[in-house]
Structure formats: C-alpha cells, structure tokens
mmCIF file of C-alpha atoms and ligand atoms in Angstrom:
data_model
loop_
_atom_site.group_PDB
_atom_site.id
_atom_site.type_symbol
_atom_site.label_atom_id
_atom_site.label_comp_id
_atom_site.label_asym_id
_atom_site.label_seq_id
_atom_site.Cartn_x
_atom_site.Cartn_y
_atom_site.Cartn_z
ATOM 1 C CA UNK A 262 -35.289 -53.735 -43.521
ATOM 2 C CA UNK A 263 -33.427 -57.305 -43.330
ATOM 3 C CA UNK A 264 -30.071 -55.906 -44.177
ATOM 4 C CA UNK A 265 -28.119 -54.992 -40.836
ATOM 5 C CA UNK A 266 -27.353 -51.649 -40.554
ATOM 6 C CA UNK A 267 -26.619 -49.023 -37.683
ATOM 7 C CA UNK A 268 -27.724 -45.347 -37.129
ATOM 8 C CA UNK A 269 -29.442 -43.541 -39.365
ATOM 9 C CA UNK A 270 -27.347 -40.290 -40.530
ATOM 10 C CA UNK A 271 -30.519 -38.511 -42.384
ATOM 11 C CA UNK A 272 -33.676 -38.424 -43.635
ATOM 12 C CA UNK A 273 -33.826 -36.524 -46.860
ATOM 13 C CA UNK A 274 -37.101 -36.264 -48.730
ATOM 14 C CA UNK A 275 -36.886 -39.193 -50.376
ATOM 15 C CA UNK A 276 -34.493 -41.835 -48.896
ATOM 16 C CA UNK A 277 -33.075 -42.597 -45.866
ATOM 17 C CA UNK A 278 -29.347 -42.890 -45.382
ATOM 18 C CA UNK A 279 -27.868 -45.861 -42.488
ATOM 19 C CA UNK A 280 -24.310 -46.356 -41.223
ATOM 20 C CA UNK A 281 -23.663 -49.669 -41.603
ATOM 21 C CA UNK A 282 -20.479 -52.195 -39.876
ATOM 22 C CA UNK A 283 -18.675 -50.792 -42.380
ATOM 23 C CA UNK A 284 -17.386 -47.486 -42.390
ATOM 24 C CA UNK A 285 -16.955 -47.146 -46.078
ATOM 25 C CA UNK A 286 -20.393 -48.079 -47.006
ATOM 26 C CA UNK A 287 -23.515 -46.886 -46.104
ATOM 27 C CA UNK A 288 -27.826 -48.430 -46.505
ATOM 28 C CA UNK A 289 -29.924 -45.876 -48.787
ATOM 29 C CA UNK A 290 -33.254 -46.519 -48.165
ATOM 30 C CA UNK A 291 -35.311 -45.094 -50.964
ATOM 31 C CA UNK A 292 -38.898 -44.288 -49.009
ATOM 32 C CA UNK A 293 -42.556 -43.861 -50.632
ATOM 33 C CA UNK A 294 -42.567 -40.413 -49.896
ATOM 34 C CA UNK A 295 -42.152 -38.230 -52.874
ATOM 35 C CA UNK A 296 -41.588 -34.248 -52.936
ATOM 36 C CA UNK A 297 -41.847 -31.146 -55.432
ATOM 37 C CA UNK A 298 -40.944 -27.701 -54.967
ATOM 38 C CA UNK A 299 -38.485 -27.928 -52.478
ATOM 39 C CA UNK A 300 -40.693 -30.119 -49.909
ATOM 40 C CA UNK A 301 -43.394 -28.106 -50.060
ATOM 41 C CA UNK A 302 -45.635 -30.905 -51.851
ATOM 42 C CA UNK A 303 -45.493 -33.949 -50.381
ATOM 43 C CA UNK A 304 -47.292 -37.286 -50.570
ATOM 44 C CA UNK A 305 -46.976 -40.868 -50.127
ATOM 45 C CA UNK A 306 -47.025 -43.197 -53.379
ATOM 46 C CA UNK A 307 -47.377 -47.112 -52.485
ATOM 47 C CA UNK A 308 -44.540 -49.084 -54.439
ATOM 48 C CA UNK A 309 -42.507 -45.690 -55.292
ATOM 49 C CA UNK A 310 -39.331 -46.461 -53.122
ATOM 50 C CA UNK A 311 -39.172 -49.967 -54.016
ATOM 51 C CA UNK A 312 -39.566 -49.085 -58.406
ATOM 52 C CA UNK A 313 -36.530 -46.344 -58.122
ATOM 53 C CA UNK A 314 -34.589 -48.726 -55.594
ATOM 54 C CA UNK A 315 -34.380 -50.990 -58.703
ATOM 55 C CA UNK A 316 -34.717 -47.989 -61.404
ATOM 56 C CA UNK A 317 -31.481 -46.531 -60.154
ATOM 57 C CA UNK A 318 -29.178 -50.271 -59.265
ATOM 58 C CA UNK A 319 -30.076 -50.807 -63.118
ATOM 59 C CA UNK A 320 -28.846 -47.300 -64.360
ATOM 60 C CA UNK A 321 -25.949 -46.922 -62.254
ATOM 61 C CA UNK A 322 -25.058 -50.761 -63.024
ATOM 62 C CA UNK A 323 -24.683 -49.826 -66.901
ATOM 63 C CA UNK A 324 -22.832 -46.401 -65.899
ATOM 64 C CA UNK A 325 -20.470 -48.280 -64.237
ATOM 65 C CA UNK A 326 -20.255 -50.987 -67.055
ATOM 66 C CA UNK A 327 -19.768 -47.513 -69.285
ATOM 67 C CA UNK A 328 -16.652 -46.337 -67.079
ATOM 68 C CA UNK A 329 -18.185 -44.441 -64.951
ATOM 69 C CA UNK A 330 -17.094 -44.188 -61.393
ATOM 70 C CA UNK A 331 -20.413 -44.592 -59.025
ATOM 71 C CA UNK A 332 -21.233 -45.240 -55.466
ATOM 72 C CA UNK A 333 -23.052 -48.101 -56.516
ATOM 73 C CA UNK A 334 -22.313 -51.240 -54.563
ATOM 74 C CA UNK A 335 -25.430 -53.649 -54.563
ATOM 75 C CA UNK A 336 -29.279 -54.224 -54.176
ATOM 76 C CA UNK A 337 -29.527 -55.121 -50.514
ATOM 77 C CA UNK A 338 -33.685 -55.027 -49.875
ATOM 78 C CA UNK A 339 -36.608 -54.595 -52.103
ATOM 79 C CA UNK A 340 -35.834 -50.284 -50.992
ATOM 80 C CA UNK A 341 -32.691 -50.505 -50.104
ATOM 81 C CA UNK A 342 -29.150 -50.345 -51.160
ATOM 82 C CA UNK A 343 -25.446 -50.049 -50.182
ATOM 83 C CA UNK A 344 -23.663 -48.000 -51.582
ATOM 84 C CA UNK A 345 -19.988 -46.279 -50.977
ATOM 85 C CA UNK A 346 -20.238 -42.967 -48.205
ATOM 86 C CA UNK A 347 -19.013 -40.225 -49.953
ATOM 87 C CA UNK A 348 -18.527 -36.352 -49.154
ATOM 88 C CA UNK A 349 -21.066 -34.949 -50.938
ATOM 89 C CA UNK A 350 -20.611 -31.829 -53.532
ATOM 90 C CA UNK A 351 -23.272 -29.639 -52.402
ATOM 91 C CA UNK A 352 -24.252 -28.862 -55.929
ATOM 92 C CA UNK A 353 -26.340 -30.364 -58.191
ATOM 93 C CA UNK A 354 -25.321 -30.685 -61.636
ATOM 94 C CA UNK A 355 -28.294 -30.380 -64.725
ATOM 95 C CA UNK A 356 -28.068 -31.965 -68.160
ATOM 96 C CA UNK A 357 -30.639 -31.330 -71.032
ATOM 97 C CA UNK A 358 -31.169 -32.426 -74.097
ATOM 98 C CA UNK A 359 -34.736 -30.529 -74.212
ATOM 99 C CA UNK A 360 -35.992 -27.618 -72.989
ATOM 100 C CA UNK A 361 -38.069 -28.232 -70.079
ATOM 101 C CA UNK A 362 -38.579 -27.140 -66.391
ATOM 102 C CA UNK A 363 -37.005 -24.147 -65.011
ATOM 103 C CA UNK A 364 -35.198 -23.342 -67.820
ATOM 104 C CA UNK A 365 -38.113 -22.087 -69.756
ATOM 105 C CA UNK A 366 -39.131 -20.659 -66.752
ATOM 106 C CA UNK A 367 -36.001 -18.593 -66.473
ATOM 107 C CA UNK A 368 -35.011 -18.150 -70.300
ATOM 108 C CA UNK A 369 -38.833 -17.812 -71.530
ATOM 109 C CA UNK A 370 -37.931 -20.456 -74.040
ATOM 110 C CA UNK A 371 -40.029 -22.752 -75.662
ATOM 111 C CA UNK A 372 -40.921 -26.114 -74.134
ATOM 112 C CA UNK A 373 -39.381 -29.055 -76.396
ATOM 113 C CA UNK A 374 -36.797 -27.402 -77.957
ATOM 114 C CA UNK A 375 -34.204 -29.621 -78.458
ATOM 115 C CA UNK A 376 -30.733 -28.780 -76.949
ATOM 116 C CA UNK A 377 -27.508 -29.745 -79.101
ATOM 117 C CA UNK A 378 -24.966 -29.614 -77.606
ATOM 118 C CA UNK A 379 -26.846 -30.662 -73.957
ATOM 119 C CA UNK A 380 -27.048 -27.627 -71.494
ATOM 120 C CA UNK A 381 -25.259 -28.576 -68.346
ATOM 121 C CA UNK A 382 -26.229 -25.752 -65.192
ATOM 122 C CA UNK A 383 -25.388 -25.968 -61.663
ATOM 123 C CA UNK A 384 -26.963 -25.474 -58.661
ATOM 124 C CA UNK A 385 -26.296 -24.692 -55.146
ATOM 125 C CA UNK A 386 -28.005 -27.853 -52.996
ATOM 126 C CA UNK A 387 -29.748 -25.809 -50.641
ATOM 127 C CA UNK A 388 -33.472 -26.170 -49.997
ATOM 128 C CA UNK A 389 -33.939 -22.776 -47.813
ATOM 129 C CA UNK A 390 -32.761 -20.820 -50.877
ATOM 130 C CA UNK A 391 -34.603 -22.936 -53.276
ATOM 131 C CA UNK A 392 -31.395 -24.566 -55.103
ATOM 132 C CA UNK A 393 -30.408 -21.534 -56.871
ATOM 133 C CA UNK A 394 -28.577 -21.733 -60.264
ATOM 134 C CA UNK A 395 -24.778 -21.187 -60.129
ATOM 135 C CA UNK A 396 -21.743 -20.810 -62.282
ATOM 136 C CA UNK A 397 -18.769 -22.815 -61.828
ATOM 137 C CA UNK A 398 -17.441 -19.534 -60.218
ATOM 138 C CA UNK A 399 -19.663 -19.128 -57.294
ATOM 139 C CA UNK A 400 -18.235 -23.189 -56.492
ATOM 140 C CA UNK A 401 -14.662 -21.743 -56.640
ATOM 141 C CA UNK A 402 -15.120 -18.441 -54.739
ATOM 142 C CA UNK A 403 -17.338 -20.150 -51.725
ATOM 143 C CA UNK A 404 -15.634 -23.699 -51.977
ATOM 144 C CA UNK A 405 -18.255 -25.724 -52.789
ATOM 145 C CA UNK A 406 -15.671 -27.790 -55.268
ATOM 146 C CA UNK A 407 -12.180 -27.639 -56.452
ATOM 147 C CA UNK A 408 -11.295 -26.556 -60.383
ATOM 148 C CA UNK A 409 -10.583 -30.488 -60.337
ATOM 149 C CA UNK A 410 -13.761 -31.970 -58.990
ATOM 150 C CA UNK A 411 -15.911 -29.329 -61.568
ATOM 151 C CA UNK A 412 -13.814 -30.438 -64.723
ATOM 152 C CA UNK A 413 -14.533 -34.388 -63.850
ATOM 153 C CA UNK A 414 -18.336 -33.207 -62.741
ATOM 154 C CA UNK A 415 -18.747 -31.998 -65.617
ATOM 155 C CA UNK A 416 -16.874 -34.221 -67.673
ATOM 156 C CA UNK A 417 -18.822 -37.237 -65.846
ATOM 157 C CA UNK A 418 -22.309 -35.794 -66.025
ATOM 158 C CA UNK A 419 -21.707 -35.556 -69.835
ATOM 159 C CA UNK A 420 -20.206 -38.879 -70.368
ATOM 160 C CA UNK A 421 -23.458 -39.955 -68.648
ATOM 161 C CA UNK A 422 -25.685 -38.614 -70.931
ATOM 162 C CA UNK A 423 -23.674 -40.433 -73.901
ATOM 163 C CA UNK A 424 -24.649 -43.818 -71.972
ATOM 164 C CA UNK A 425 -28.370 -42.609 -71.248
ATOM 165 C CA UNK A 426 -29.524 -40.678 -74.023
ATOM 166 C CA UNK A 427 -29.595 -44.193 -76.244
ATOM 167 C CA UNK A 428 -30.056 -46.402 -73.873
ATOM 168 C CA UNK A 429 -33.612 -44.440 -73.039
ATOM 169 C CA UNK A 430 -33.934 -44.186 -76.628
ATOM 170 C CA UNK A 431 -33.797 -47.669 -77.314
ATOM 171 C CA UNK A 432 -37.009 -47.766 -74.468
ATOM 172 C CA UNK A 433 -38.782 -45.325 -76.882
ATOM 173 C CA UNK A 434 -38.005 -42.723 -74.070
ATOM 174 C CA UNK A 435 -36.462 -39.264 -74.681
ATOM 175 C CA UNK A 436 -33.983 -38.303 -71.917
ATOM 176 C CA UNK A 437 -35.247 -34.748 -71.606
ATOM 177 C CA UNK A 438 -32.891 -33.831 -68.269
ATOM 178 C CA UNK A 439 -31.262 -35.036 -65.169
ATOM 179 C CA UNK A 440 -29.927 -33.985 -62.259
ATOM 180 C CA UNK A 441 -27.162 -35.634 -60.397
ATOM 181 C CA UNK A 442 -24.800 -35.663 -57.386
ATOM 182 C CA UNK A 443 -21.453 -36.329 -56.840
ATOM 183 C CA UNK A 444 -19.205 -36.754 -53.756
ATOM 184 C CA UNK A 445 -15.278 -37.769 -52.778
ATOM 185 C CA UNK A 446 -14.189 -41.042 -51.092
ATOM 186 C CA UNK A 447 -10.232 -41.299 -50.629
ATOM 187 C CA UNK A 448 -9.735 -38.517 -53.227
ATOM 188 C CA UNK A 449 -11.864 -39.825 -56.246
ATOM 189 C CA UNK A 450 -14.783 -38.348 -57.341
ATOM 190 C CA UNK A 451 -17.652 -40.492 -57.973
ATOM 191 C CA UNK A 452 -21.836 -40.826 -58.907
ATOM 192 C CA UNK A 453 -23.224 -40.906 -55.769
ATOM 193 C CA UNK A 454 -27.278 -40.349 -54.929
ATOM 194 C CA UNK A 455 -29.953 -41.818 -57.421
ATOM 195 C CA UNK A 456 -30.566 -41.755 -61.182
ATOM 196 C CA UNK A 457 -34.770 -42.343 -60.922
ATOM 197 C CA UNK A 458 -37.773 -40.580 -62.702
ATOM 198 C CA UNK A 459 -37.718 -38.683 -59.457
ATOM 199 C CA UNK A 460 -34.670 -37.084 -60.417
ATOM 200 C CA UNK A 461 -34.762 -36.396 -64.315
ATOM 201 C CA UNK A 462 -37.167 -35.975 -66.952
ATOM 202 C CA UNK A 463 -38.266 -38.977 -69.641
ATOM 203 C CA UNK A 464 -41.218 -38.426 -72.162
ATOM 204 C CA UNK A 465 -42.644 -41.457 -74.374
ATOM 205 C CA UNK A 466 -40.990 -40.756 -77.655
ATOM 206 C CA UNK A 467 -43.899 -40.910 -79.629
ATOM 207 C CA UNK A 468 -46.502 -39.029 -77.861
ATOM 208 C CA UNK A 469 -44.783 -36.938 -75.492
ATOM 209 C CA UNK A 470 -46.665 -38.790 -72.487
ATOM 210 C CA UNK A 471 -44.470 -37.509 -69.200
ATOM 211 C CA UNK A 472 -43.022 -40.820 -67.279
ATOM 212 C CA UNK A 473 -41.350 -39.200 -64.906
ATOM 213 C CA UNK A 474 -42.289 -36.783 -61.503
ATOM 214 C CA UNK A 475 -43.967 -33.852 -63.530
ATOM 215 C CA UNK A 476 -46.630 -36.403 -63.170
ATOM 216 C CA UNK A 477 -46.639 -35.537 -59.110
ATOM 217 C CA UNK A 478 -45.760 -31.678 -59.713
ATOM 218 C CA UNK A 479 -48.761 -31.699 -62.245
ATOM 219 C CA UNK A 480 -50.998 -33.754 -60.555
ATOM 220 C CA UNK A 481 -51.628 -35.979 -63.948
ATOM 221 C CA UNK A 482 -51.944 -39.235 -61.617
ATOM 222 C CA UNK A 483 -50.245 -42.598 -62.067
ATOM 223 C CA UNK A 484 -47.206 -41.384 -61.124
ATOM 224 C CA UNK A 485 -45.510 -44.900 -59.947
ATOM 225 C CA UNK A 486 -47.553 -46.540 -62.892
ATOM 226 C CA UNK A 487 -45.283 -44.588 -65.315
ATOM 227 C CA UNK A 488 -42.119 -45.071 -63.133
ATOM 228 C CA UNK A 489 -43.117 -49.111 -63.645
ATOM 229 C CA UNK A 490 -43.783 -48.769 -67.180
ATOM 230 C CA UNK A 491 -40.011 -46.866 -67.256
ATOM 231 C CA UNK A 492 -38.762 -49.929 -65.723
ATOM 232 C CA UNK A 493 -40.965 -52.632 -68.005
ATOM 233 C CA UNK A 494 -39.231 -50.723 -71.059
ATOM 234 C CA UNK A 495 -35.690 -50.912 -69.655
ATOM 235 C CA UNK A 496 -36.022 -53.926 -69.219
ATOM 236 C CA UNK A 497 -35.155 -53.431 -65.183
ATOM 237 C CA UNK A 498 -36.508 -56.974 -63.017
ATOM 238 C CA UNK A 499 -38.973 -55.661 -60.084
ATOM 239 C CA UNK A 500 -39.537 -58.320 -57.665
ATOM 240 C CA UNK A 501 -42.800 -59.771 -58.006
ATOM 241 C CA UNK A 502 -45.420 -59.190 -55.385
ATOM 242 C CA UNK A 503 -43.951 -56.723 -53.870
HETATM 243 P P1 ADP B 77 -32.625 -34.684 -50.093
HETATM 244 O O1 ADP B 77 -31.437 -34.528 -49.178
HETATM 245 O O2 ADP B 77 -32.499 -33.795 -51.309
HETATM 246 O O3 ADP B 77 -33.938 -34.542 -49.411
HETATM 247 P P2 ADP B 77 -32.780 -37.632 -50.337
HETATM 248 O O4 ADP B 77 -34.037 -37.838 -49.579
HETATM 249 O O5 ADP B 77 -32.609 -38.396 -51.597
HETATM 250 O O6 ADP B 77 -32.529 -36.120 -50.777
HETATM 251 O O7 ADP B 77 -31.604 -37.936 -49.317
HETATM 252 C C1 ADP B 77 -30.456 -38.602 -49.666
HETATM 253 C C2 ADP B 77 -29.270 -37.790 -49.176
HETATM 254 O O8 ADP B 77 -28.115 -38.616 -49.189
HETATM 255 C C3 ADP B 77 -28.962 -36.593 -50.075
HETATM 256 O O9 ADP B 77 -28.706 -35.467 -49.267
HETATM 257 C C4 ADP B 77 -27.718 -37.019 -50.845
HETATM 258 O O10 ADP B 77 -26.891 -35.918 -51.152
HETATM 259 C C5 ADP B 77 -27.048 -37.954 -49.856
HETATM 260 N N1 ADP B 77 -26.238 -39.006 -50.473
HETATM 261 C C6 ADP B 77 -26.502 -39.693 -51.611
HETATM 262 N N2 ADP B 77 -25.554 -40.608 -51.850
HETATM 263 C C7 ADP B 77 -24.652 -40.519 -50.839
HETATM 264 C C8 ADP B 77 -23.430 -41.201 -50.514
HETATM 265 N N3 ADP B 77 -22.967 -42.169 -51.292
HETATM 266 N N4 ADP B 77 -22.766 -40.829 -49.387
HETATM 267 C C9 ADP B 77 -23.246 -39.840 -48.604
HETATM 268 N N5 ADP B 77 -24.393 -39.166 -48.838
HETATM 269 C C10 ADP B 77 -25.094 -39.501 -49.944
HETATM 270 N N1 UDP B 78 -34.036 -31.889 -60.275
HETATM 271 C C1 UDP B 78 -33.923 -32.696 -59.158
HETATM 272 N N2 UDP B 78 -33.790 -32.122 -57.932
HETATM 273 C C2 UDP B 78 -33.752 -30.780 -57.768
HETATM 274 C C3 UDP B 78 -33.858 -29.956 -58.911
HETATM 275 C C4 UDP B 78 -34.005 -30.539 -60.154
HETATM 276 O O1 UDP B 78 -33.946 -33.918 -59.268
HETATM 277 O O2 UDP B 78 -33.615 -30.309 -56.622
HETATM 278 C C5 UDP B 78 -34.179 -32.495 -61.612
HETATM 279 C C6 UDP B 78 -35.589 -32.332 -62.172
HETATM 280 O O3 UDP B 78 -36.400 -33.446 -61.850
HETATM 281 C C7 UDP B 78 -35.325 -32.244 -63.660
HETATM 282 C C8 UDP B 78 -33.931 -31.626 -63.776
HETATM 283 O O4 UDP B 78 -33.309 -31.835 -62.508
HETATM 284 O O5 UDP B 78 -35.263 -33.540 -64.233
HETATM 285 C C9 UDP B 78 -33.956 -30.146 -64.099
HETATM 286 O O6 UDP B 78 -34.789 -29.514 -63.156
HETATM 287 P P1 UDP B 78 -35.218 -27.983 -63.357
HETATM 288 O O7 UDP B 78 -34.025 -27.108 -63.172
HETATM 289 O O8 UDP B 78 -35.935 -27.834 -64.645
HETATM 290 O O9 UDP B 78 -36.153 -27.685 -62.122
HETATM 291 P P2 UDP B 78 -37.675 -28.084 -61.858
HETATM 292 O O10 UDP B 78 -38.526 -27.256 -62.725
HETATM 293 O O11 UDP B 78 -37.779 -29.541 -62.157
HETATM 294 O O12 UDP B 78 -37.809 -27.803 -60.410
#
C-alpha cells in the first residue's frame, strides 16, 4: 500500500480498515479474500479487492452526485480508499426489488418475483448469531439506532435504490438487492462501507446470468470475471495491468 497510513483498527472479512494522520478519515483496504455464510466459506479470488475498490468509488461517486450523504472521500491505491471514520450502525439495512436469498428462504416465496414497492428488512450485524432479521423495534428497545437515524436509514437506503435501480438498468443489469451500512460522524448520518457485487445482488437482464457473489455461494465459477464484466457495463475505469 503506497498511501501512508497508521494502525490497522480491523480486519473484517473482506477489507481492512487503517487509521490514517488524520483522525477523521480512515484507509479501507478491500482484500482478495471473499466470504459466504457468515465466514464459514472462504477463499481467495486474484483481482477481487482491486474490481470492488473501483466498483464501489464509482457507485458511491454517483450517490453522492444524487444527494446522498457517503463516506466516500477518494481512490487512494489500486485496493484502497479513504474514506470518512464513522460510528457504525450495527445493522444492516436490505433493499429488494426481487425476491431472492433469504427471503424465499424465510417466506417460501418464489425466486424472481418482483417486489413493488422494494422490501426494505433489517438486520442485527452480528456474525455469532448469524445477522438475524430485525424490526425497527428491536433497534429502539436495545439501542442499536435512534427513531432519527432509522427514518434517514431508511429514507437513504430507498433514495439509493431510485439512483441504482436505472443506473444498473441502463448496464442491462437488474438490481435484485443490496445491503448497506451506515454510521454517524459529528451528528450526520451517512453511507459508509461498500456498494460491490459482494454486497448485493445483479442478474444480466436478459438471461438471468448471476454477476454478483451467488457465483462464490454457488460455486458457478468466474466469480471476479462477472464482477469485471459489472464494471465493463458501468462503464467503471480499472487500471490496466493490474
Ligand atoms: P465485516 O466486518 O462484515 O467482516 P469488512 O471486511 O468489509 O466486513 O470490514 C469492514 C468493516 O469496516 C465493517 O465492519 C464495516 O462496518 C466497517 N466500516 C465500513 N466503513 C466504515 C467507516 N467509514 N468508518 C468506520 N468503520 C467502517
Ligand atoms: N448481504 C450482505 N451481507 C450480509 C447479508 C446480506 O452483503 O451479511 C447482502 C446479500 O449479498 C444480498 C442482500 O444483502 O445482496 C440480501 O441478502 P439475504 O438476506 O438474501 O441473505 P443471503 O441469502 O444473501 O445470505
């Protein structure tokens, strides 16, 4: 890594997180590694960290272009990139379009369904329990967020999916769901953590062809081929070489 930084804070399954000189920022370093089921799968995929590195400064570039408030500061490295420390919400807020994942797990619904209004869930960011689903309740009663911070989640994570669903769209990519994070800094809330097919689920519009990790919980191979061909379609630059 050529960008000075200081300790590092945590390894998560994915990325790395670095204090850097200045308090108010920190270095994300988005690794190879990749994960499924709660860390239980885990492998190494050559070019991953450096494709969602550039996946996500290209999504949460245009969110912020949209209006909406990210952590987002700048590419800093072909895997890395600095970005504002927040206080992070430990709950992870889900948007769908189409029925997928652990919703038809749960709900015994049918795969592909498509979801209008989006479904937004929450879940409690907590590995040992396997992220279990939550209401906007269970936030209030344990505080995990304020009333405030789950009306602007909320609010924010659907806002996002007005700036994503065409902009995917226009990629020939369905946005079929997404998970995201949020976190304070000096009393705003903001985007914080990564929009990448790691983190959300994108089928080829035409043929249904996953682009996204199901191809790692599946094992369908080509898993960072389809994360390039994501960011061929968007249009995202990749350096070359690398
Ligand atoms: P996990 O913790 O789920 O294994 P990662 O490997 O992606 O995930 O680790 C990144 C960690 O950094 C996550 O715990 C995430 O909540 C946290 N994080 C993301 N953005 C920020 C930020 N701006 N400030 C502080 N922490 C952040
Ligand atoms: N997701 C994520 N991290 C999690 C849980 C879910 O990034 O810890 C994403 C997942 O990739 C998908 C969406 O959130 O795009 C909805 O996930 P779901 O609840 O269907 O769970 P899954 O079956 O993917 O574990």
């Amino acid at each position: 890594m050529s960008y000075p930084h200081g300790a590092e804070l945590y390894r998560g399954k994915a990325k790395t997180v670095y204090a850097t000189a200045d308090a108010d920022l920190l270095l994300l370093h988005y690794r190879d590694d990749t994960s499924a089921f709660d860390g239980e799968k885990k492998a190494a995929l050559s070019r991953k960290g450096m494709v969602n590195n550039h996946i996500n400064a290209f999504v949460m570039t245009r969110l912020a272009e949209a209006g909406v408030p990210t952590h987002f500061v700048r590419l800093v490295g072909p895997q890395e990139s600095l970005v504002r420390r927040l206080s992070m919400v430990p709950v992870e807020c889900v948007v769908r379009n189409v029925a997928a994942g652990s919703l038809v797990r749960r709900l015994g619904v049918t795969e592909g369904q498509r979801l209008a209004p989006p479904l937004y869930e929450l879940f409690l960011k907590n590995d040992d329990l396997h992220d279990p689903m939550i209401s906007e309740d269970h936030a209030l009663a344990f505080g995990w967020a304020s009333a405030a911070d789950l009306k602007r989640m909320r609010e924010l994570s659907l806002q996002v999916n007005a700036v994503l669903t065409p902009l995917f769209a226009d990629a020939g990519i369905t946005l079929v769901d997404y998970k995201l994070e949020f976190g304070r800094q000096a009393g705003e809330l903001l985007l914080g953590d990564e929009f990448t097919p790691d983190g959300c689920r994108l089928w080829d519009a035409g043929s249904g062809e996953r682009l996204d990790k199901d191809r790692f919980r599946r094992d369908l191979g080509g898993v960072v081929e389809a994360y390039e061909e994501v960011a061929r379609r968007l249009g995202v630059d990749l350096p070359a070489g690398e």
